[in-house]
mmCIF file with all atom_site columns, C-alpha atoms in Angstrom:
data_model
loop_
_atom_site.group_PDB
_atom_site.id
_atom_site.type_symbol
_atom_site.label_atom_id
_atom_site.label_alt_id
_atom_site.label_comp_id
_atom_site.label_asym_id
_atom_site.label_entity_id
_atom_site.label_seq_id
_atom_site.pdbx_PDB_ins_code
_atom_site.Cartn_x
_atom_site.Cartn_y
_atom_site.Cartn_z
_atom_site.occupancy
_atom_site.B_iso_or_equiv
_atom_site.pdbx_formal_charge
_atom_site.auth_seq_id
_atom_site.auth_comp_id
_atom_site.auth_asym_id
_atom_site.auth_atom_id
_atom_site.pdbx_PDB_model_num
ATOM 1   C CA . MET A 1 1   ? 126.053 125.560 82.290  1.00 47.00 ? 1   MET A CA 1
ATOM 2   C CA . ASN A 1 2   ? 126.743 121.843 82.703  1.00 43.00 ? 2   ASN A CA 1
ATOM 3   C CA . LEU A 1 3   ? 124.085 119.141 82.916  1.00 40.00 ? 3   LEU A CA 1
ATOM 4   C CA . ALA A 1 4   ? 124.067 119.041 86.730  1.00 39.00 ? 4   ALA A CA 1
ATOM 5   C CA . GLN A 1 5   ? 123.559 122.805 86.923  1.00 40.00 ? 5   GLN A CA 1
ATOM 6   C CA . ARG A 1 6   ? 120.737 122.637 84.368  1.00 42.00 ? 6   ARG A CA 1
ATOM 7   C CA . LEU A 1 7   ? 118.994 119.883 86.308  1.00 35.00 ? 7   LEU A CA 1
ATOM 8   C CA . LEU A 1 8   ? 119.326 121.865 89.529  1.00 36.00 ? 8   LEU A CA 1
ATOM 9   C CA . ALA A 1 9   ? 117.923 124.975 87.827  1.00 41.00 ? 9   ALA A CA 1
ATOM 10  C CA . CYS A 1 10  ? 114.993 122.959 86.417  1.00 37.00 ? 10  CYS A CA 1
ATOM 11  C CA . ALA A 1 11  ? 114.256 121.468 89.840  1.00 37.00 ? 11  ALA A CA 1
ATOM 12  C CA . ALA A 1 12  ? 114.293 124.918 91.442  1.00 38.00 ? 12  ALA A CA 1
ATOM 13  C CA . LEU A 1 13  ? 111.954 126.250 88.756  1.00 36.00 ? 13  LEU A CA 1
ATOM 14  C CA . ALA A 1 14  ? 109.608 123.282 89.148  1.00 38.00 ? 14  ALA A CA 1
ATOM 15  C CA . ALA A 1 15  ? 109.524 123.788 92.919  1.00 36.00 ? 15  ALA A CA 1
ATOM 16  C CA . THR A 1 16  ? 108.509 127.404 92.340  1.00 34.00 ? 16  THR A CA 1
ATOM 17  C CA . PHE A 1 17  ? 105.512 126.304 90.277  1.00 38.00 ? 17  PHE A CA 1
ATOM 18  C CA . LEU A 1 18  ? 104.501 123.622 92.750  1.00 38.00 ? 18  LEU A CA 1
ATOM 19  C CA . HIS A 1 19  ? 104.636 125.909 95.773  1.00 34.00 ? 19  HIS A CA 1
ATOM 20  C CA . PRO A 1 20  ? 101.216 127.615 95.249  1.00 36.00 ? 20  PRO A CA 1
ATOM 21  C CA . ALA A 1 21  ? 99.524  124.203 95.069  1.00 34.00 ? 21  ALA A CA 1
ATOM 22  C CA . ILE A 1 22  ? 100.516 123.447 98.651  1.00 33.00 ? 22  ILE A CA 1
ATOM 23  C CA . ALA A 1 23  ? 100.263 126.955 100.010 1.00 31.00 ? 23  ALA A CA 1
ATOM 24  C CA . ALA A 1 24  ? 97.149  128.298 101.671 1.00 36.00 ? 24  ALA A CA 1
ATOM 25  C CA . ASP A 1 25  ? 94.772  129.849 99.164  1.00 37.00 ? 25  ASP A CA 1
ATOM 26  C CA . ASN A 1 26  ? 94.897  133.588 98.918  1.00 39.00 ? 26  ASN A CA 1
ATOM 27  C CA . GLU A 1 27  ? 93.617  136.245 96.558  1.00 51.00 ? 27  GLU A CA 1
ATOM 28  C CA . SER A 1 28  ? 96.412  135.581 94.073  1.00 55.00 ? 28  SER A CA 1
ATOM 29  C CA . THR A 1 29  ? 95.920  131.808 93.941  1.00 65.00 ? 29  THR A CA 1
ATOM 30  C CA . PRO A 1 30  ? 94.453  130.857 90.539  1.00 75.00 ? 30  PRO A CA 1
ATOM 31  C CA . PRO A 1 31  ? 90.887  129.455 90.755  1.00 70.00 ? 31  PRO A CA 1
ATOM 32  C CA . ALA A 1 32  ? 91.929  126.094 89.305  1.00 74.00 ? 32  ALA A CA 1
ATOM 33  C CA . LEU A 1 33  ? 94.452  125.602 92.110  1.00 89.00 ? 33  LEU A CA 1
ATOM 34  C CA . LYS A 1 34  ? 91.905  126.635 94.745  1.00 91.00 ? 34  LYS A CA 1
ATOM 35  C CA . LEU A 1 35  ? 89.627  123.839 93.542  1.00 96.00 ? 35  LEU A CA 1
ATOM 36  C CA . ALA A 1 36  ? 92.320  121.172 93.080  1.00 96.00 ? 36  ALA A CA 1
ATOM 37  C CA . ALA A 1 37  ? 91.790  119.502 96.470  1.00 96.00 ? 37  ALA A CA 1
ATOM 38  C CA . ALA A 1 38  ? 88.013  119.423 95.979  1.00 97.00 ? 38  ALA A CA 1
ATOM 39  C CA . ARG A 1 39  ? 88.443  117.952 92.491  1.00 97.00 ? 39  ARG A CA 1
ATOM 40  C CA . SER A 1 40  ? 90.714  115.286 93.964  1.00 97.00 ? 40  SER A CA 1
ATOM 41  C CA . GLN A 1 41  ? 88.038  114.326 96.502  1.00 97.00 ? 41  GLN A CA 1
ATOM 42  C CA . ILE A 1 42  ? 85.398  114.277 93.750  1.00 97.00 ? 42  ILE A CA 1
ATOM 43  C CA . GLU A 1 43  ? 87.569  112.013 91.627  1.00 97.00 ? 43  GLU A CA 1
ATOM 44  C CA . ALA A 1 44  ? 87.862  109.695 94.643  1.00 97.00 ? 44  ALA A CA 1
ATOM 45  C CA . LYS A 1 45  ? 84.043  109.897 95.039  1.00 97.00 ? 45  LYS A CA 1
ATOM 46  C CA . ASN A 1 46  ? 84.507  111.179 98.567  1.00 97.00 ? 46  ASN A CA 1
ATOM 47  C CA . TRP A 1 47  ? 81.541  113.523 98.431  1.00 97.00 ? 47  TRP A CA 1
ATOM 48  C CA . SER A 1 48  ? 81.508  114.675 102.053 1.00 97.00 ? 48  SER A CA 1
ATOM 49  C CA . ARG A 1 49  ? 85.187  115.649 101.930 1.00 98.00 ? 49  ARG A CA 1
ATOM 50  C CA . ALA A 1 50  ? 84.648  117.370 98.587  1.00 98.00 ? 50  ALA A CA 1
ATOM 51  C CA . ILE A 1 51  ? 81.822  119.414 100.103 1.00 98.00 ? 51  ILE A CA 1
ATOM 52  C CA . THR A 1 52  ? 83.966  120.250 103.132 1.00 97.00 ? 52  THR A CA 1
ATOM 53  C CA . GLU A 1 53  ? 86.809  121.359 100.873 1.00 97.00 ? 53  GLU A CA 1
ATOM 54  C CA . LEU A 1 54  ? 84.491  123.445 98.695  1.00 98.00 ? 54  LEU A CA 1
ATOM 55  C CA . LYS A 1 55  ? 83.083  125.124 101.796 1.00 97.00 ? 55  LYS A CA 1
ATOM 56  C CA . ARG A 1 56  ? 86.639  125.871 102.913 1.00 97.00 ? 56  ARG A CA 1
ATOM 57  C CA . VAL A 1 57  ? 87.449  127.499 99.566  1.00 96.00 ? 57  VAL A CA 1
ATOM 58  C CA . ASN A 1 58  ? 84.119  129.376 99.658  1.00 96.00 ? 58  ASN A CA 1
ATOM 59  C CA . ASP A 1 59  ? 84.166  130.972 96.205  1.00 96.00 ? 59  ASP A CA 1
ATOM 60  C CA . PRO A 1 60  ? 80.449  131.458 95.371  1.00 96.00 ? 60  PRO A CA 1
ATOM 61  C CA . GLY A 1 61  ? 81.258  133.939 92.595  1.00 96.00 ? 61  GLY A CA 1
ATOM 62  C CA . ASN A 1 62  ? 83.049  131.190 90.649  1.00 96.00 ? 62  ASN A CA 1
ATOM 63  C CA . ALA A 1 63  ? 80.986  129.136 88.177  1.00 97.00 ? 63  ALA A CA 1
ATOM 64  C CA . ASP A 1 64  ? 83.270  126.098 88.567  1.00 97.00 ? 64  ASP A CA 1
ATOM 65  C CA . TRP A 1 65  ? 82.954  126.229 92.367  1.00 98.00 ? 65  TRP A CA 1
ATOM 66  C CA . ASN A 1 66  ? 79.148  126.291 92.118  1.00 98.00 ? 66  ASN A CA 1
ATOM 67  C CA . ASN A 1 67  ? 79.125  123.486 89.564  1.00 98.00 ? 67  ASN A CA 1
ATOM 68  C CA . LEU A 1 68  ? 81.356  121.282 91.722  1.00 98.00 ? 68  LEU A CA 1
ATOM 69  C CA . MET A 1 69  ? 79.270  121.999 94.821  1.00 98.00 ? 69  MET A CA 1
ATOM 70  C CA . GLY A 1 70  ? 76.101  121.072 92.943  1.00 98.00 ? 70  GLY A CA 1
ATOM 71  C CA . TYR A 1 71  ? 77.712  117.904 91.620  1.00 98.00 ? 71  TYR A CA 1
ATOM 72  C CA . SER A 1 72  ? 78.989  116.860 95.047  1.00 98.00 ? 72  SER A CA 1
ATOM 73  C CA . LEU A 1 73  ? 75.620  117.481 96.691  1.00 98.00 ? 73  LEU A CA 1
ATOM 74  C CA . ARG A 1 74  ? 73.826  115.514 93.955  1.00 98.00 ? 74  ARG A CA 1
ATOM 75  C CA . LYS A 1 75  ? 76.212  112.576 94.221  1.00 97.00 ? 75  LYS A CA 1
ATOM 76  C CA . SER A 1 76  ? 76.531  112.470 98.021  1.00 96.00 ? 76  SER A CA 1
ATOM 77  C CA . LYS A 1 77  ? 75.327  109.529 100.095 1.00 95.00 ? 77  LYS A CA 1
ATOM 78  C CA . THR A 1 78  ? 72.252  111.557 101.053 1.00 96.00 ? 78  THR A CA 1
ATOM 79  C CA . PRO A 1 79  ? 71.685  113.645 97.929  1.00 97.00 ? 79  PRO A CA 1
ATOM 80  C CA . ASP A 1 80  ? 70.425  117.213 98.301  1.00 98.00 ? 80  ASP A CA 1
ATOM 81  C CA . TYR A 1 81  ? 68.804  117.768 94.921  1.00 98.00 ? 81  TYR A CA 1
ATOM 82  C CA . ALA A 1 82  ? 67.239  121.134 95.751  1.00 98.00 ? 82  ALA A CA 1
ATOM 83  C CA . SER A 1 83  ? 70.589  122.592 96.802  1.00 98.00 ? 83  SER A CA 1
ATOM 84  C CA . ALA A 1 84  ? 72.346  120.981 93.847  1.00 98.00 ? 84  ALA A CA 1
ATOM 85  C CA . GLU A 1 85  ? 69.881  122.667 91.497  1.00 98.00 ? 85  GLU A CA 1
ATOM 86  C CA . ARG A 1 86  ? 70.488  126.047 93.162  1.00 98.00 ? 86  ARG A CA 1
ATOM 87  C CA . PHE A 1 87  ? 74.252  125.692 92.754  1.00 98.00 ? 87  PHE A CA 1
ATOM 88  C CA . TYR A 1 88  ? 73.916  124.640 89.101  1.00 98.00 ? 88  TYR A CA 1
ATOM 89  C CA . ASP A 1 89  ? 71.589  127.591 88.452  1.00 98.00 ? 89  ASP A CA 1
ATOM 90  C CA . THR A 1 90  ? 74.094  129.945 90.099  1.00 98.00 ? 90  THR A CA 1
ATOM 91  C CA . ALA A 1 91  ? 76.912  128.531 87.958  1.00 98.00 ? 91  ALA A CA 1
ATOM 92  C CA . LEU A 1 92  ? 74.795  129.162 84.868  1.00 98.00 ? 92  LEU A CA 1
ATOM 93  C CA . ARG A 1 93  ? 73.953  132.715 85.962  1.00 98.00 ? 93  ARG A CA 1
ATOM 94  C CA . ILE A 1 94  ? 77.686  133.387 86.294  1.00 98.00 ? 94  ILE A CA 1
ATOM 95  C CA . ASP A 1 95  ? 78.526  131.601 83.034  1.00 98.00 ? 95  ASP A CA 1
ATOM 96  C CA . PRO A 1 96  ? 75.483  130.742 80.877  1.00 97.00 ? 96  PRO A CA 1
ATOM 97  C CA . ASN A 1 97  ? 77.718  128.585 78.666  1.00 97.00 ? 97  ASN A CA 1
ATOM 98  C CA . HIS A 1 98  ? 79.226  126.461 81.458  1.00 98.00 ? 98  HIS A CA 1
ATOM 99  C CA . ARG A 1 99  ? 79.150  123.066 79.794  1.00 97.00 ? 99  ARG A CA 1
ATOM 100 C CA . GLY A 1 100 ? 79.653  121.100 83.018  1.00 97.00 ? 100 GLY A CA 1
ATOM 101 C CA . ALA A 1 101 ? 76.740  122.823 84.747  1.00 98.00 ? 101 ALA A CA 1
ATOM 102 C CA . LEU A 1 102 ? 74.543  122.271 81.683  1.00 98.00 ? 102 LEU A CA 1
ATOM 103 C CA . GLU A 1 103 ? 75.369  118.565 81.620  1.00 98.00 ? 103 GLU A CA 1
ATOM 104 C CA . TYR A 1 104 ? 75.067  117.991 85.358  1.00 98.00 ? 104 TYR A CA 1
ATOM 105 C CA . SER A 1 105 ? 71.865  119.985 85.759  1.00 98.00 ? 105 SER A CA 1
ATOM 106 C CA . GLY A 1 106 ? 70.400  118.041 82.831  1.00 98.00 ? 106 GLY A CA 1
ATOM 107 C CA . GLU A 1 107 ? 71.271  114.806 84.615  1.00 98.00 ? 107 GLU A CA 1
ATOM 108 C CA . LEU A 1 108 ? 69.686  116.167 87.786  1.00 98.00 ? 108 LEU A CA 1
ATOM 109 C CA . TYR A 1 109 ? 66.475  116.936 85.905  1.00 98.00 ? 109 TYR A CA 1
ATOM 110 C CA . LEU A 1 110 ? 66.318  113.311 84.749  1.00 98.00 ? 110 LEU A CA 1
ATOM 111 C CA . ILE A 1 111 ? 66.589  112.179 88.366  1.00 97.00 ? 111 ILE A CA 1
ATOM 112 C CA . LEU A 1 112 ? 63.773  114.613 89.176  1.00 97.00 ? 112 LEU A CA 1
ATOM 113 C CA . ASP A 1 113 ? 61.730  113.163 86.283  1.00 97.00 ? 113 ASP A CA 1
ATOM 114 C CA . ASP A 1 114 ? 61.788  116.431 84.314  1.00 98.00 ? 114 ASP A CA 1
ATOM 115 C CA . LEU A 1 115 ? 62.684  115.332 80.788  1.00 98.00 ? 115 LEU A CA 1
ATOM 116 C CA . PRO A 1 116 ? 61.786  118.678 79.116  1.00 98.00 ? 116 PRO A CA 1
ATOM 117 C CA . LYS A 1 117 ? 64.324  120.571 81.252  1.00 98.00 ? 117 LYS A CA 1
ATOM 118 C CA . ALA A 1 118 ? 66.976  117.913 80.595  1.00 98.00 ? 118 ALA A CA 1
ATOM 119 C CA . GLU A 1 119 ? 66.324  118.169 76.867  1.00 98.00 ? 119 GLU A CA 1
ATOM 120 C CA . GLU A 1 120 ? 66.553  121.973 77.072  1.00 98.00 ? 120 GLU A CA 1
ATOM 121 C CA . ARG A 1 121 ? 70.008  121.607 78.644  1.00 98.00 ? 121 ARG A CA 1
ATOM 122 C CA . ARG A 1 122 ? 71.006  119.191 75.877  1.00 98.00 ? 122 ARG A CA 1
ATOM 123 C CA . GLU A 1 123 ? 69.804  121.659 73.240  1.00 97.00 ? 123 GLU A CA 1
ATOM 124 C CA . ARG A 1 124 ? 71.939  124.397 74.778  1.00 97.00 ? 124 ARG A CA 1
ATOM 125 C CA . LEU A 1 125 ? 74.953  122.079 74.748  1.00 97.00 ? 125 LEU A CA 1
ATOM 126 C CA . THR A 1 126 ? 74.244  121.248 71.104  1.00 96.00 ? 126 THR A CA 1
ATOM 127 C CA . ARG A 1 127 ? 74.467  124.946 70.256  1.00 96.00 ? 127 ARG A CA 1
ATOM 128 C CA . LEU A 1 128 ? 77.626  125.420 72.362  1.00 95.00 ? 128 LEU A CA 1
ATOM 129 C CA . CYS A 1 129 ? 79.946  122.642 71.396  1.00 92.00 ? 129 CYS A CA 1
ATOM 130 C CA . ALA A 1 130 ? 80.767  120.687 68.280  1.00 86.00 ? 130 ALA A CA 1
ATOM 131 C CA . PRO A 1 131 ? 81.510  116.989 68.436  1.00 83.00 ? 131 PRO A CA 1
ATOM 132 C CA . PRO A 1 132 ? 83.382  115.557 70.094  1.00 91.00 ? 132 PRO A CA 1
ATOM 133 C CA . CYS A 1 133 ? 81.819  117.146 73.149  1.00 95.00 ? 133 CYS A CA 1
ATOM 134 C CA . GLU A 1 134 ? 81.983  115.002 76.260  1.00 96.00 ? 134 GLU A CA 1
ATOM 135 C CA . GLU A 1 135 ? 79.287  116.950 78.137  1.00 97.00 ? 135 GLU A CA 1
ATOM 136 C CA . LEU A 1 136 ? 76.846  116.663 75.221  1.00 97.00 ? 136 LEU A CA 1
ATOM 137 C CA . ASP A 1 137 ? 77.643  112.982 74.710  1.00 96.00 ? 137 ASP A CA 1
ATOM 138 C CA . ASP A 1 138 ? 77.200  112.164 78.406  1.00 97.00 ? 138 ASP A CA 1
ATOM 139 C CA . LEU A 1 139 ? 73.893  114.017 78.721  1.00 97.00 ? 139 LEU A CA 1
ATOM 140 C CA . SER A 1 140 ? 72.587  112.478 75.489  1.00 97.00 ? 140 SER A CA 1
ATOM 141 C CA . LYS A 1 141 ? 73.422  108.993 76.784  1.00 97.00 ? 141 LYS A CA 1
ATOM 142 C CA . ALA A 1 142 ? 71.675  109.766 80.080  1.00 98.00 ? 142 ALA A CA 1
ATOM 143 C CA . ILE A 1 143 ? 68.565  111.010 78.239  1.00 98.00 ? 143 ILE A CA 1
ATOM 144 C CA . ASP A 1 144 ? 68.540  107.895 76.040  1.00 97.00 ? 144 ASP A CA 1
ATOM 145 C CA . LYS A 1 145 ? 68.795  105.694 79.152  1.00 97.00 ? 145 LYS A CA 1
ATOM 146 C CA . TYR A 1 146 ? 66.032  107.689 80.847  1.00 98.00 ? 146 TYR A CA 1
ATOM 147 C CA . LYS A 1 147 ? 63.733  107.193 77.842  1.00 97.00 ? 147 LYS A CA 1
ATOM 148 C CA . ALA A 1 148 ? 64.567  103.473 77.587  1.00 97.00 ? 148 ALA A CA 1
ATOM 149 C CA . ASP A 1 149 ? 63.929  102.985 81.306  1.00 96.00 ? 149 ASP A CA 1
ATOM 150 C CA . LYS A 1 150 ? 60.602  104.827 81.058  1.00 96.00 ? 150 LYS A CA 1
ATOM 151 C CA . ALA A 1 151 ? 59.581  102.758 78.016  1.00 96.00 ? 151 ALA A CA 1
ATOM 152 C CA . ALA A 1 152 ? 60.442  99.581  79.924  1.00 96.00 ? 152 ALA A CA 1
ATOM 153 C CA . GLY A 1 153 ? 58.395  100.789 82.890  1.00 95.00 ? 153 GLY A CA 1
ATOM 154 C CA . ILE A 1 154 ? 61.340  100.938 85.272  1.00 95.00 ? 154 ILE A CA 1
ATOM 155 C CA . LYS A 1 155 ? 62.559  103.770 87.461  1.00 92.00 ? 155 LYS A CA 1
ATOM 156 C CA . TYR A 1 156 ? 65.443  105.727 85.996  1.00 94.00 ? 156 TYR A CA 1
ATOM 157 C CA . VAL A 1 157 ? 68.677  105.293 87.922  1.00 90.00 ? 157 VAL A CA 1
ATOM 158 C CA . PRO A 1 158 ? 71.646  107.269 86.642  1.00 90.00 ? 158 PRO A CA 1
ATOM 159 C CA . GLN A 1 159 ? 74.818  105.425 85.772  1.00 83.00 ? 159 GLN A CA 1
ATOM 160 C CA . GLU A 1 160 ? 77.893  106.065 87.871  1.00 74.00 ? 160 GLU A CA 1
#
């Protein structure tokens, strides 16, 4: 096979792998691909579109789906903390070791002024992952900021 034929074969193979990402989701579409569009909207901080996309995917039996829905609802222009907490709790019922849901629910509890629950989430992360652990580091920083804000007598506002 010459170089041109190899390149053509590689391009055809690559196109095969890319096809499911643009196809409509179906039962055989891997969960990560189903959530790719929602993750893209979350990365762009377009919370309403992320929520719309997550509703379109509608995969409530998936811990990642529930975690992303909770995150999007918590971060949206008009946050829905009660719903965010329900989605995080569902993610943790599906996967009790879901590090993202542990981190994000801990951050939610700080917003709700519930330091003991946030610290409980941090403790669970401490048992789950060894450093470096981004989720543990992020929640620890948020708890430290919460405590510093409280000590200074100011209202805790999470960092972006």
